Short mmCIF file of C-alpha atoms in Angstrom, two decimals:
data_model
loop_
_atom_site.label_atom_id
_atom_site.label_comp_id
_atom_site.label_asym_id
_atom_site.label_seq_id
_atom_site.Cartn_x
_atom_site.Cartn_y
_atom_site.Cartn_z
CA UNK A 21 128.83 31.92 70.97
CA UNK A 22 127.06 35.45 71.99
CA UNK A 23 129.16 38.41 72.47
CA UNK A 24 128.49 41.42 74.01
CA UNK A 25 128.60 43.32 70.46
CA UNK A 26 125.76 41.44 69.45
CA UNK A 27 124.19 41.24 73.10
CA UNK A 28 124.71 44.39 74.95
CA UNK A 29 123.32 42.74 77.85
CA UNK A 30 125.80 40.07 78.19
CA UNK A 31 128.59 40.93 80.66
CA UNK A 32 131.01 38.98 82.29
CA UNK A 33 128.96 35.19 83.07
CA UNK A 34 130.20 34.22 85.90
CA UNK A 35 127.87 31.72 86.60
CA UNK A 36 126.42 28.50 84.23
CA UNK A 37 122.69 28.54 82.21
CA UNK A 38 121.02 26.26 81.78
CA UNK A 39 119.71 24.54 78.43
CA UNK A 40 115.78 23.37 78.37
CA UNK A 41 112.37 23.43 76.72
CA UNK A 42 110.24 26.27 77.46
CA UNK A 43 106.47 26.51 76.44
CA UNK A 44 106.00 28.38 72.62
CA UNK A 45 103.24 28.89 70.65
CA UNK A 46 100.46 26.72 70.47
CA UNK A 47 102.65 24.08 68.57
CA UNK A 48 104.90 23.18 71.57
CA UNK A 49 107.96 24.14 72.98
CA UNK A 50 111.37 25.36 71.98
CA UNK A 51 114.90 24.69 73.30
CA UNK A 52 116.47 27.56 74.81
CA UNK A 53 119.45 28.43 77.00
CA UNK A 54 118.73 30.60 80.27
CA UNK A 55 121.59 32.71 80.68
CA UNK A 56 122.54 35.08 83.83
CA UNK A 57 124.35 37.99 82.15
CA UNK A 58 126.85 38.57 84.31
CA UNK A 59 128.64 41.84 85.67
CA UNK A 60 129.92 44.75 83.95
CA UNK A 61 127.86 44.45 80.86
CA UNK A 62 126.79 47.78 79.20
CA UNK A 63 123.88 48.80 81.00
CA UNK A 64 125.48 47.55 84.51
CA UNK A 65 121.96 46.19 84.94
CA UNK A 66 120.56 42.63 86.03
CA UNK A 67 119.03 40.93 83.15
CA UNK A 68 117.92 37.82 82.40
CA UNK A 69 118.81 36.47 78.66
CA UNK A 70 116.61 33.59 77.25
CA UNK A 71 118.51 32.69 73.69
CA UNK A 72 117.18 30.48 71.34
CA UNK A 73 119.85 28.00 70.88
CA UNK A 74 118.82 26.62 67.23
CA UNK A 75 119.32 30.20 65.77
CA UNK A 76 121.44 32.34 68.47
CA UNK A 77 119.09 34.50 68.48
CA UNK A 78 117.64 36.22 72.18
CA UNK A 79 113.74 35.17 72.22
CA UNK A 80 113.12 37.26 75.72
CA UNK A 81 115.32 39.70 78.17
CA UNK A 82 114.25 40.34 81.59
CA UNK A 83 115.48 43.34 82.82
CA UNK A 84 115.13 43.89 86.50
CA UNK A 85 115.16 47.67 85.83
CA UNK A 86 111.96 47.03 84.33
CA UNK A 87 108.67 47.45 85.33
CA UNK A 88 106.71 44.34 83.58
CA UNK A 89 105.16 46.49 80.70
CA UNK A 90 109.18 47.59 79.57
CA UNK A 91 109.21 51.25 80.94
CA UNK A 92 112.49 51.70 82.70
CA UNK A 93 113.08 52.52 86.81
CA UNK A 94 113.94 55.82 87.63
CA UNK A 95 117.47 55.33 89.22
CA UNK A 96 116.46 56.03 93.05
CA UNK A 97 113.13 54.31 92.28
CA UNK A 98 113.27 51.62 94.68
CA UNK A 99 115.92 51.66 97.12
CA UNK A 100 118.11 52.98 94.14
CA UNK A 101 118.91 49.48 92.88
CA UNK A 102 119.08 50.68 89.56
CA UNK A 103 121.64 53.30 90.18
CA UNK A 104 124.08 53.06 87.11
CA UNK A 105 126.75 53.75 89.48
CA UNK A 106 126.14 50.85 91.82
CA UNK A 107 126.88 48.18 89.33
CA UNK A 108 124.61 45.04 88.84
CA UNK A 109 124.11 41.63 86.89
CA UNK A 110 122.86 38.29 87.40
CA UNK A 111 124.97 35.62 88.79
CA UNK A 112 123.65 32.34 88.64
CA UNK A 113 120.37 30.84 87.62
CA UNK A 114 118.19 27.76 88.63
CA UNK A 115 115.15 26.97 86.82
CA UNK A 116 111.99 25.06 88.18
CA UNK A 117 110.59 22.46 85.80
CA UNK A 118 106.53 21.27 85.72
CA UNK A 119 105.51 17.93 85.21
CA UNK A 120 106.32 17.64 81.65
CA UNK A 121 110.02 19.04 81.74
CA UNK A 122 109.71 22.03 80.06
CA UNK A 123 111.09 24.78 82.18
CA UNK A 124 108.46 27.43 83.75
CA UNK A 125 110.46 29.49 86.27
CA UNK A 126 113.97 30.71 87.42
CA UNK A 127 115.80 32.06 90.32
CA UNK A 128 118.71 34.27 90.19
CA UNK A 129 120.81 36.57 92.88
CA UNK A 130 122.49 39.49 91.82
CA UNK A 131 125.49 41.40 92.80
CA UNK A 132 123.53 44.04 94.82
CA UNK A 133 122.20 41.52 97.17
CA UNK A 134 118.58 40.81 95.18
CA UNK A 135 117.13 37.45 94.66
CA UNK A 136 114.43 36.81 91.94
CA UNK A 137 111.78 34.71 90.52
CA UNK A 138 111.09 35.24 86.57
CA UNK A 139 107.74 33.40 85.34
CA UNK A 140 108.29 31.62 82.23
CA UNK A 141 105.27 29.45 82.18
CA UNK A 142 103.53 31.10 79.53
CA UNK A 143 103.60 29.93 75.80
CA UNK A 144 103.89 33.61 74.66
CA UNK A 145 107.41 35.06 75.78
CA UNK A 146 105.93 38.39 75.89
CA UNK A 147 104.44 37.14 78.84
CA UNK A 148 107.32 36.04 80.78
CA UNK A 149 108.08 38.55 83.47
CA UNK A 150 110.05 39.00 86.96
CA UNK A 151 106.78 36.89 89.26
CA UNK A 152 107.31 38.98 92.57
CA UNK A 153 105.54 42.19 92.59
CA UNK A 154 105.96 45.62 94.43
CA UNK A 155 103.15 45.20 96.85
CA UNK A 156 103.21 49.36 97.31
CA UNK A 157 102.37 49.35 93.88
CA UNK A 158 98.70 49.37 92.46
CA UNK A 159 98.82 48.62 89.11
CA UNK A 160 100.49 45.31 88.82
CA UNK A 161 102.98 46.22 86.94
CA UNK A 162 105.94 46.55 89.42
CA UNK A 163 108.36 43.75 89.66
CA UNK A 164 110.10 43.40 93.24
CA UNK A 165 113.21 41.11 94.24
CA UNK A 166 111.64 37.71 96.26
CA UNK A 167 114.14 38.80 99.14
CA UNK A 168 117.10 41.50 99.44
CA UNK A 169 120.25 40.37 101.43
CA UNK A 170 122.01 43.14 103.93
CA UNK A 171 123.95 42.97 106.58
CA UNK A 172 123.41 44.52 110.08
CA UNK A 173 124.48 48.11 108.51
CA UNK A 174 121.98 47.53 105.57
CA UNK A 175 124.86 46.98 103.45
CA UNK A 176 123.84 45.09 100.17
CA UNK A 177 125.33 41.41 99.84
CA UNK A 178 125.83 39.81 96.74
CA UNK A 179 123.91 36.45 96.12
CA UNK A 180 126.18 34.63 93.60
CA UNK A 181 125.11 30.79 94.27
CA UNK A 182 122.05 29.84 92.23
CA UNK A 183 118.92 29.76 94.60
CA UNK A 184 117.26 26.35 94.30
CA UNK A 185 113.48 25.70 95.21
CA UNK A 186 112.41 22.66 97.45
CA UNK A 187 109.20 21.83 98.74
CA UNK A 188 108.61 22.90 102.12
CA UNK A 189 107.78 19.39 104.25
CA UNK A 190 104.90 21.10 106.18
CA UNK A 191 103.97 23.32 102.68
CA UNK A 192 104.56 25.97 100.32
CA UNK A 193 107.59 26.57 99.23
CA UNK A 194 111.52 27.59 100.42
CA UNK A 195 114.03 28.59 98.53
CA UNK A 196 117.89 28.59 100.04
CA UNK A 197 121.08 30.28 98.32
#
């Protein structure tokens, strides 16, 4: 067990990880536990916790405040997501598998209405970032939700099922929440 003392990221899970291999090192892969942190944790941020389950200890956070290169949003930065006043966290995760079984990807919503794809298909967890990218953003650096949920008022709506990936019968992919 992980508490937030010793994870300052971990709020109140609301929604199930998942346990898998993940690509590490050259020598193969390690068994990890892909945990949604949940709302109301210390930062009020959406974060992504990948925990090393043999030792407890967290191999990689994804923070969604981030840009890729771990230099924080400004709070009004885009859209204002990261506003400490609006609350955030993860809800639930799904996480897309390749051939072998080892996990390479995961989709979460969070409570401000964001839905997002983290790439974990390298073997180096420094690696492992949010895959959807600002597109107003040059350098490559600026991860972007995969979609944003409002209502007809642009209200934000909170995703809180775990999106789940399908292949699209006349190609690509969908995802559906």
């Amino acid at each position: 067990d992980i508490t937030p003392a010793e994870e300052p990221d971990l709020g109140k899970v609301m929604g199930s990880g998942y346990i898998g291999s993940v690509k590490y090192n050259q020598n193969g892969g390690k068994w990890v536990a892909i945990v949604p942190n949940g709302y109301a944790s210390a930062n009020d941020r959406a974060v992504l916790l990948i925990i090393d389950i043999a030792t407890g200890q967290t191999v990689k956070k994804i923070d969604t405040c981030k840009k890729n290169n771990g230099v924080p949003f400004g709070n009004n930065e885009q859209g204002g997501r990261c506003d400490p006043n609006l609350g955030n966290g993860l809800a639930n995760v799904s996480v897309i598998y390749d051939a072998n079984r080892n996990v390479v990807g995961a989709l979460s919503g969070d409570y401000q209405g964001n839905v997002w794809k983290f790439d974990l298909s390298s073997s180096d967890p420094n690696n492992w970032k949010i895959e959807t990218e600002d597109p107003n953003d040059q350098s490559g650096n600026t991860p972007a939700p995969l979609f944003s949920a409002v209502n007809g008022s642009n209200q934000r709506q909170p995703v809180t099922p775990a999106p789940r990936a399908s292949t699209h019968p006349f190609g690509g992919t969908y995802v559906v929440f």
